[in-house]
mmCIF file with all atom_site columns, C-alpha atoms in Angstrom:
data_model
loop_
_atom_site.group_PDB
_atom_site.id
_atom_site.type_symbol
_atom_site.label_atom_id
_atom_site.label_alt_id
_atom_site.label_comp_id
_atom_site.label_asym_id
_atom_site.label_entity_id
_atom_site.label_seq_id
_atom_site.pdbx_PDB_ins_code
_atom_site.Cartn_x
_atom_site.Cartn_y
_atom_site.Cartn_z
_atom_site.occupancy
_atom_site.B_iso_or_equiv
_atom_site.pdbx_formal_charge
_atom_site.auth_seq_id
_atom_site.auth_comp_id
_atom_site.auth_asym_id
_atom_site.auth_atom_id
_atom_site.pdbx_PDB_model_num
ATOM 1   C CA . UNK A 1 1   ? 5.717   -22.435 38.099  1.00 66.00 ? 21  UNK A CA 1
ATOM 2   C CA . UNK A 1 2   ? 6.397   -25.236 35.624  1.00 74.00 ? 22  UNK A CA 1
ATOM 3   C CA . UNK A 1 3   ? 2.679   -25.622 34.953  1.00 78.00 ? 23  UNK A CA 1
ATOM 4   C CA . UNK A 1 4   ? 2.481   -22.020 33.801  1.00 75.00 ? 24  UNK A CA 1
ATOM 5   C CA . UNK A 1 5   ? 5.436   -22.564 31.475  1.00 69.00 ? 25  UNK A CA 1
ATOM 6   C CA . UNK A 1 6   ? 3.852   -25.754 30.136  1.00 70.00 ? 26  UNK A CA 1
ATOM 7   C CA . UNK A 1 7   ? 0.585   -23.903 29.486  1.00 70.00 ? 27  UNK A CA 1
ATOM 8   C CA . UNK A 1 8   ? 2.475   -21.148 27.667  1.00 65.00 ? 28  UNK A CA 1
ATOM 9   C CA . UNK A 1 9   ? 4.355   -23.601 25.443  1.00 63.00 ? 29  UNK A CA 1
ATOM 10  C CA . UNK A 1 10  ? 1.293   -25.689 24.628  1.00 67.00 ? 30  UNK A CA 1
ATOM 11  C CA . UNK A 1 11  ? -0.870  -22.759 23.529  1.00 66.00 ? 31  UNK A CA 1
ATOM 12  C CA . UNK A 1 12  ? -1.926  -23.027 19.940  1.00 61.00 ? 32  UNK A CA 1
ATOM 13  C CA . UNK A 1 13  ? -0.512  -19.698 18.835  1.00 69.00 ? 33  UNK A CA 1
ATOM 14  C CA . UNK A 1 14  ? 2.992   -20.427 20.223  1.00 70.00 ? 34  UNK A CA 1
ATOM 15  C CA . UNK A 1 15  ? 3.110   -23.776 18.442  1.00 70.00 ? 35  UNK A CA 1
ATOM 16  C CA . UNK A 1 16  ? 1.808   -22.189 15.243  1.00 74.00 ? 36  UNK A CA 1
ATOM 17  C CA . UNK A 1 17  ? 4.471   -19.502 15.499  1.00 77.00 ? 37  UNK A CA 1
ATOM 18  C CA . UNK A 1 18  ? 7.201   -22.128 15.932  1.00 78.00 ? 38  UNK A CA 1
ATOM 19  C CA . UNK A 1 19  ? 5.948   -24.056 12.909  1.00 77.00 ? 39  UNK A CA 1
ATOM 20  C CA . UNK A 1 20  ? 5.778   -20.821 10.915  1.00 80.00 ? 40  UNK A CA 1
ATOM 21  C CA . UNK A 1 21  ? 9.364   -19.976 11.822  1.00 85.00 ? 41  UNK A CA 1
ATOM 22  C CA . UNK A 1 22  ? 10.569  -23.445 10.798  1.00 86.00 ? 42  UNK A CA 1
ATOM 23  C CA . UNK A 1 23  ? 8.721   -23.264 7.480   1.00 84.00 ? 43  UNK A CA 1
ATOM 24  C CA . UNK A 1 24  ? 9.979   -19.714 6.947   1.00 83.00 ? 44  UNK A CA 1
ATOM 25  C CA . UNK A 1 25  ? 13.574  -20.784 7.535   1.00 87.00 ? 45  UNK A CA 1
ATOM 26  C CA . UNK A 1 26  ? 13.195  -23.665 5.072   1.00 88.00 ? 46  UNK A CA 1
ATOM 27  C CA . UNK A 1 27  ? 11.572  -21.354 2.525   1.00 84.00 ? 47  UNK A CA 1
ATOM 28  C CA . UNK A 1 28  ? 14.382  -18.828 2.951   1.00 83.00 ? 48  UNK A CA 1
ATOM 29  C CA . UNK A 1 29  ? 16.936  -21.573 2.299   1.00 86.00 ? 49  UNK A CA 1
ATOM 30  C CA . UNK A 1 30  ? 15.114  -22.525 -0.916  1.00 86.00 ? 50  UNK A CA 1
ATOM 31  C CA . UNK A 1 31  ? 14.925  -18.908 -2.099  1.00 81.00 ? 51  UNK A CA 1
ATOM 32  C CA . UNK A 1 32  ? 18.595  -18.320 -1.231  1.00 79.00 ? 52  UNK A CA 1
ATOM 33  C CA . UNK A 1 33  ? 19.534  -21.445 -3.181  1.00 83.00 ? 53  UNK A CA 1
ATOM 34  C CA . UNK A 1 34  ? 17.440  -20.305 -6.158  1.00 82.00 ? 54  UNK A CA 1
ATOM 35  C CA . UNK A 1 35  ? 18.983  -16.844 -6.018  1.00 77.00 ? 55  UNK A CA 1
ATOM 36  C CA . UNK A 1 36  ? 22.510  -18.255 -5.793  1.00 75.00 ? 56  UNK A CA 1
ATOM 37  C CA . UNK A 1 37  ? 21.983  -20.842 -8.528  1.00 80.00 ? 57  UNK A CA 1
ATOM 38  C CA . UNK A 1 38  ? 20.008  -18.816 -11.080 1.00 80.00 ? 58  UNK A CA 1
ATOM 39  C CA . UNK A 1 39  ? 19.551  -15.105 -10.355 1.00 76.00 ? 59  UNK A CA 1
ATOM 40  C CA . UNK A 1 40  ? 23.099  -14.218 -9.300  1.00 72.00 ? 60  UNK A CA 1
ATOM 41  C CA . UNK A 1 41  ? 24.766  -15.840 -12.356 1.00 75.00 ? 61  UNK A CA 1
ATOM 42  C CA . UNK A 1 42  ? 22.273  -14.110 -14.652 1.00 77.00 ? 62  UNK A CA 1
ATOM 43  C CA . UNK A 1 43  ? 23.120  -10.741 -13.113 1.00 73.00 ? 63  UNK A CA 1
ATOM 44  C CA . UNK A 1 44  ? 26.807  -11.631 -13.384 1.00 71.00 ? 64  UNK A CA 1
ATOM 45  C CA . UNK A 1 45  ? 26.415  -12.356 -17.087 1.00 76.00 ? 65  UNK A CA 1
ATOM 46  C CA . UNK A 1 46  ? 24.482  -9.143  -17.632 1.00 75.00 ? 66  UNK A CA 1
ATOM 47  C CA . UNK A 1 47  ? 27.101  -7.020  -15.859 1.00 71.00 ? 67  UNK A CA 1
ATOM 48  C CA . UNK A 1 48  ? 30.114  -8.665  -17.479 1.00 71.00 ? 68  UNK A CA 1
ATOM 49  C CA . UNK A 1 49  ? 31.272  -10.794 -14.560 1.00 63.00 ? 69  UNK A CA 1
ATOM 50  C CA . UNK A 1 50  ? 32.176  -14.396 -15.255 1.00 58.00 ? 70  UNK A CA 1
ATOM 51  C CA . UNK A 1 51  ? 28.762  -15.748 -14.286 1.00 57.00 ? 71  UNK A CA 1
ATOM 52  C CA . UNK A 1 52  ? 29.290  -15.611 -10.517 1.00 63.00 ? 72  UNK A CA 1
ATOM 53  C CA . UNK A 1 53  ? 28.212  -12.210 -9.296  1.00 66.00 ? 73  UNK A CA 1
ATOM 54  C CA . UNK A 1 54  ? 28.494  -13.170 -5.608  1.00 67.00 ? 74  UNK A CA 1
ATOM 55  C CA . UNK A 1 55  ? 32.305  -13.189 -5.815  1.00 73.00 ? 75  UNK A CA 1
ATOM 56  C CA . UNK A 1 56  ? 32.439  -9.547  -6.995  1.00 74.00 ? 76  UNK A CA 1
ATOM 57  C CA . UNK A 1 57  ? 34.511  -7.356  -4.723  1.00 80.00 ? 77  UNK A CA 1
ATOM 58  C CA . UNK A 1 58  ? 36.616  -4.236  -4.572  1.00 84.00 ? 78  UNK A CA 1
ATOM 59  C CA . UNK A 1 59  ? 39.431  -3.174  -2.284  1.00 87.00 ? 79  UNK A CA 1
ATOM 60  C CA . UNK A 1 60  ? 40.434  0.118   -0.738  1.00 90.00 ? 80  UNK A CA 1
ATOM 61  C CA . UNK A 1 61  ? 43.910  0.345   0.848   1.00 91.00 ? 81  UNK A CA 1
ATOM 62  C CA . UNK A 1 62  ? 44.032  -3.420  1.326   1.00 89.00 ? 82  UNK A CA 1
ATOM 63  C CA . UNK A 1 63  ? 40.520  -3.773  2.790   1.00 90.00 ? 83  UNK A CA 1
ATOM 64  C CA . UNK A 1 64  ? 38.340  -6.101  0.701   1.00 87.00 ? 84  UNK A CA 1
ATOM 65  C CA . UNK A 1 65  ? 34.646  -5.286  0.249   1.00 87.00 ? 85  UNK A CA 1
ATOM 66  C CA . UNK A 1 66  ? 32.673  -8.292  -1.111  1.00 83.00 ? 86  UNK A CA 1
ATOM 67  C CA . UNK A 1 67  ? 29.661  -6.321  -2.378  1.00 82.00 ? 87  UNK A CA 1
ATOM 68  C CA . UNK A 1 68  ? 28.521  -9.239  -4.524  1.00 79.00 ? 88  UNK A CA 1
ATOM 69  C CA . UNK A 1 69  ? 27.573  -11.257 -1.432  1.00 79.00 ? 89  UNK A CA 1
ATOM 70  C CA . UNK A 1 70  ? 25.513  -8.350  -0.135  1.00 82.00 ? 90  UNK A CA 1
ATOM 71  C CA . UNK A 1 71  ? 23.732  -7.952  -3.457  1.00 79.00 ? 91  UNK A CA 1
ATOM 72  C CA . UNK A 1 72  ? 23.022  -11.694 -3.594  1.00 76.00 ? 92  UNK A CA 1
ATOM 73  C CA . UNK A 1 73  ? 21.544  -11.553 -0.075  1.00 78.00 ? 93  UNK A CA 1
ATOM 74  C CA . UNK A 1 74  ? 19.481  -8.463  -0.979  1.00 83.00 ? 94  UNK A CA 1
ATOM 75  C CA . UNK A 1 75  ? 18.128  -10.205 -4.079  1.00 80.00 ? 95  UNK A CA 1
ATOM 76  C CA . UNK A 1 76  ? 17.234  -13.287 -2.029  1.00 77.00 ? 96  UNK A CA 1
ATOM 77  C CA . UNK A 1 77  ? 15.441  -11.047 0.473   1.00 81.00 ? 97  UNK A CA 1
ATOM 78  C CA . UNK A 1 78  ? 13.461  -9.264  -2.245  1.00 84.00 ? 98  UNK A CA 1
ATOM 79  C CA . UNK A 1 79  ? 12.424  -12.562 -3.824  1.00 82.00 ? 99  UNK A CA 1
ATOM 80  C CA . UNK A 1 80  ? 11.384  -13.954 -0.425  1.00 78.00 ? 100 UNK A CA 1
ATOM 81  C CA . UNK A 1 81  ? 9.406   -10.822 0.438   1.00 81.00 ? 101 UNK A CA 1
ATOM 82  C CA . UNK A 1 82  ? 7.672   -10.750 -2.966  1.00 84.00 ? 102 UNK A CA 1
ATOM 83  C CA . UNK A 1 83  ? 6.695   -14.420 -2.847  1.00 80.00 ? 103 UNK A CA 1
ATOM 84  C CA . UNK A 1 84  ? 5.423   -14.138 0.714   1.00 78.00 ? 104 UNK A CA 1
ATOM 85  C CA . UNK A 1 85  ? 3.452   -10.990 -0.079  1.00 85.00 ? 105 UNK A CA 1
ATOM 86  C CA . UNK A 1 86  ? 1.885   -12.191 -3.311  1.00 88.00 ? 106 UNK A CA 1
ATOM 87  C CA . UNK A 1 87  ? 1.613   -15.844 -2.239  1.00 84.00 ? 107 UNK A CA 1
ATOM 88  C CA . UNK A 1 88  ? 0.413   -15.457 1.352   1.00 80.00 ? 108 UNK A CA 1
ATOM 89  C CA . UNK A 1 89  ? -0.570  -11.905 2.335   1.00 82.00 ? 109 UNK A CA 1
ATOM 90  C CA . UNK A 1 90  ? -2.684  -10.981 -0.699  1.00 88.00 ? 110 UNK A CA 1
ATOM 91  C CA . UNK A 1 91  ? -4.640  -14.287 -0.818  1.00 88.00 ? 111 UNK A CA 1
ATOM 92  C CA . UNK A 1 92  ? -5.236  -14.213 2.951   1.00 84.00 ? 112 UNK A CA 1
ATOM 93  C CA . UNK A 1 93  ? -6.527  -10.641 2.743   1.00 85.00 ? 113 UNK A CA 1
ATOM 94  C CA . UNK A 1 94  ? -8.955  -11.701 0.007   1.00 88.00 ? 114 UNK A CA 1
ATOM 95  C CA . UNK A 1 95  ? -10.145 -14.643 2.123   1.00 86.00 ? 115 UNK A CA 1
ATOM 96  C CA . UNK A 1 96  ? -10.595 -12.411 5.173   1.00 83.00 ? 116 UNK A CA 1
ATOM 97  C CA . UNK A 1 97  ? -12.517 -9.830  3.153   1.00 83.00 ? 117 UNK A CA 1
ATOM 98  C CA . UNK A 1 98  ? -14.773 -12.527 1.745   1.00 83.00 ? 118 UNK A CA 1
ATOM 99  C CA . UNK A 1 99  ? -15.699 -13.898 5.160   1.00 80.00 ? 119 UNK A CA 1
ATOM 100 C CA . UNK A 1 100 ? -15.676 -10.609 7.061   1.00 74.00 ? 120 UNK A CA 1
ATOM 101 C CA . UNK A 1 101 ? -18.952 -9.740  8.677   1.00 73.00 ? 121 UNK A CA 1
ATOM 102 C CA . UNK A 1 102 ? -20.501 -6.462  7.733   1.00 66.00 ? 122 UNK A CA 1
ATOM 103 C CA . UNK A 1 103 ? -20.082 -3.949  10.522  1.00 66.00 ? 123 UNK A CA 1
ATOM 104 C CA . UNK A 1 104 ? -23.292 -3.007  12.223  1.00 68.00 ? 124 UNK A CA 1
ATOM 105 C CA . UNK A 1 105 ? -24.182 0.643   11.951  1.00 63.00 ? 125 UNK A CA 1
ATOM 106 C CA . UNK A 1 106 ? -24.935 2.447   15.179  1.00 72.00 ? 126 UNK A CA 1
ATOM 107 C CA . UNK A 1 107 ? -28.012 4.418   14.160  1.00 71.00 ? 127 UNK A CA 1
ATOM 108 C CA . UNK A 1 108 ? -27.651 6.727   17.160  1.00 71.00 ? 128 UNK A CA 1
ATOM 109 C CA . UNK A 1 109 ? -24.011 7.596   16.424  1.00 75.00 ? 129 UNK A CA 1
ATOM 110 C CA . UNK A 1 110 ? -24.763 10.308  13.857  1.00 81.00 ? 130 UNK A CA 1
ATOM 111 C CA . UNK A 1 111 ? -25.922 13.382  15.726  1.00 87.00 ? 131 UNK A CA 1
ATOM 112 C CA . UNK A 1 112 ? -27.326 16.745  14.730  1.00 88.00 ? 132 UNK A CA 1
ATOM 113 C CA . UNK A 1 113 ? -28.766 19.756  16.500  1.00 90.00 ? 133 UNK A CA 1
ATOM 114 C CA . UNK A 1 114 ? -32.509 20.242  17.018  1.00 90.00 ? 134 UNK A CA 1
ATOM 115 C CA . UNK A 1 115 ? -33.564 23.282  14.959  1.00 89.00 ? 135 UNK A CA 1
ATOM 116 C CA . UNK A 1 116 ? -35.818 24.488  17.806  1.00 88.00 ? 136 UNK A CA 1
ATOM 117 C CA . UNK A 1 117 ? -33.877 23.975  21.059  1.00 90.00 ? 137 UNK A CA 1
ATOM 118 C CA . UNK A 1 118 ? -30.353 23.322  19.658  1.00 88.00 ? 138 UNK A CA 1
ATOM 119 C CA . UNK A 1 119 ? -29.688 20.204  21.717  1.00 89.00 ? 139 UNK A CA 1
ATOM 120 C CA . UNK A 1 120 ? -27.985 17.194  20.183  1.00 91.00 ? 140 UNK A CA 1
ATOM 121 C CA . UNK A 1 121 ? -30.345 14.516  18.888  1.00 89.00 ? 141 UNK A CA 1
ATOM 122 C CA . UNK A 1 122 ? -29.826 11.431  16.724  1.00 88.00 ? 142 UNK A CA 1
ATOM 123 C CA . UNK A 1 123 ? -29.859 12.230  12.991  1.00 85.00 ? 143 UNK A CA 1
ATOM 124 C CA . UNK A 1 124 ? -32.639 9.679   12.420  1.00 84.00 ? 144 UNK A CA 1
ATOM 125 C CA . UNK A 1 125 ? -34.905 11.176  15.082  1.00 86.00 ? 145 UNK A CA 1
ATOM 126 C CA . UNK A 1 126 ? -38.306 12.483  13.982  1.00 86.00 ? 146 UNK A CA 1
ATOM 127 C CA . UNK A 1 127 ? -39.033 14.172  17.320  1.00 87.00 ? 147 UNK A CA 1
ATOM 128 C CA . UNK A 1 128 ? -36.714 15.980  19.720  1.00 90.00 ? 148 UNK A CA 1
ATOM 129 C CA . UNK A 1 129 ? -36.472 14.286  23.109  1.00 86.00 ? 149 UNK A CA 1
ATOM 130 C CA . UNK A 1 130 ? -35.916 17.611  24.860  1.00 86.00 ? 150 UNK A CA 1
ATOM 131 C CA . UNK A 1 131 ? -38.468 20.011  23.401  1.00 89.00 ? 151 UNK A CA 1
ATOM 132 C CA . UNK A 1 132 ? -40.729 17.362  21.743  1.00 88.00 ? 152 UNK A CA 1
ATOM 133 C CA . UNK A 1 133 ? -40.963 19.301  18.482  1.00 87.00 ? 153 UNK A CA 1
ATOM 134 C CA . UNK A 1 134 ? -41.468 17.292  15.307  1.00 89.00 ? 154 UNK A CA 1
ATOM 135 C CA . UNK A 1 135 ? -38.560 17.412  12.882  1.00 87.00 ? 155 UNK A CA 1
ATOM 136 C CA . UNK A 1 136 ? -37.661 15.700  9.628   1.00 87.00 ? 156 UNK A CA 1
ATOM 137 C CA . UNK A 1 137 ? -35.038 12.950  9.975   1.00 85.00 ? 157 UNK A CA 1
ATOM 138 C CA . UNK A 1 138 ? -31.836 13.284  7.977   1.00 83.00 ? 158 UNK A CA 1
ATOM 139 C CA . UNK A 1 139 ? -32.344 11.243  4.751   1.00 81.00 ? 159 UNK A CA 1
ATOM 140 C CA . UNK A 1 140 ? -28.656 10.262  4.576   1.00 81.00 ? 160 UNK A CA 1
ATOM 141 C CA . UNK A 1 141 ? -28.742 8.880   8.133   1.00 80.00 ? 161 UNK A CA 1
ATOM 142 C CA . UNK A 1 142 ? -31.900 6.925   7.302   1.00 78.00 ? 162 UNK A CA 1
ATOM 143 C CA . UNK A 1 143 ? -30.210 5.440   4.220   1.00 79.00 ? 163 UNK A CA 1
ATOM 144 C CA . UNK A 1 144 ? -27.119 4.423   6.211   1.00 76.00 ? 164 UNK A CA 1
ATOM 145 C CA . UNK A 1 145 ? -29.307 2.855   8.907   1.00 72.00 ? 165 UNK A CA 1
ATOM 146 C CA . UNK A 1 146 ? -31.321 1.022   6.255   1.00 74.00 ? 166 UNK A CA 1
ATOM 147 C CA . UNK A 1 147 ? -34.586 2.632   7.325   1.00 74.00 ? 167 UNK A CA 1
ATOM 148 C CA . UNK A 1 148 ? -37.257 3.787   4.877   1.00 73.00 ? 168 UNK A CA 1
ATOM 149 C CA . UNK A 1 149 ? -37.511 7.485   4.115   1.00 70.00 ? 169 UNK A CA 1
ATOM 150 C CA . UNK A 1 150 ? -40.249 9.296   6.010   1.00 66.00 ? 170 UNK A CA 1
ATOM 151 C CA . UNK A 1 151 ? -42.670 11.802  4.525   1.00 60.00 ? 171 UNK A CA 1
#
């Protein structure tokens, strides 16, 4: 029982996930600090607050609503999401597209009906397997399969 748990913990993807979570938490702390130190005061200056937008609040019948803290957290989230998307997701997608193998085309996947016996045959076929009549292969299917056009 403990061996199975040890195998689960020592798998590469679990350790990578743990490292990713730790780095993500540290990155979030940096972005939150940046948002609190620079972005929130700039928004406070632009909206007429005294430079600290995170302390903005309103009250209704004695209940205090600190909406500035929510807005500061939302801004930190948007900055984190934008940096992760443009700094990690987009470059990784470009790397994956660069090294992605071209998908092999199944030349028998495209089907059509035989004009003589109306059974399904591959689009690249030049003879029907059922009635043995000669037919012209579909030029588009030949091009997709990378085969030369037949006369």
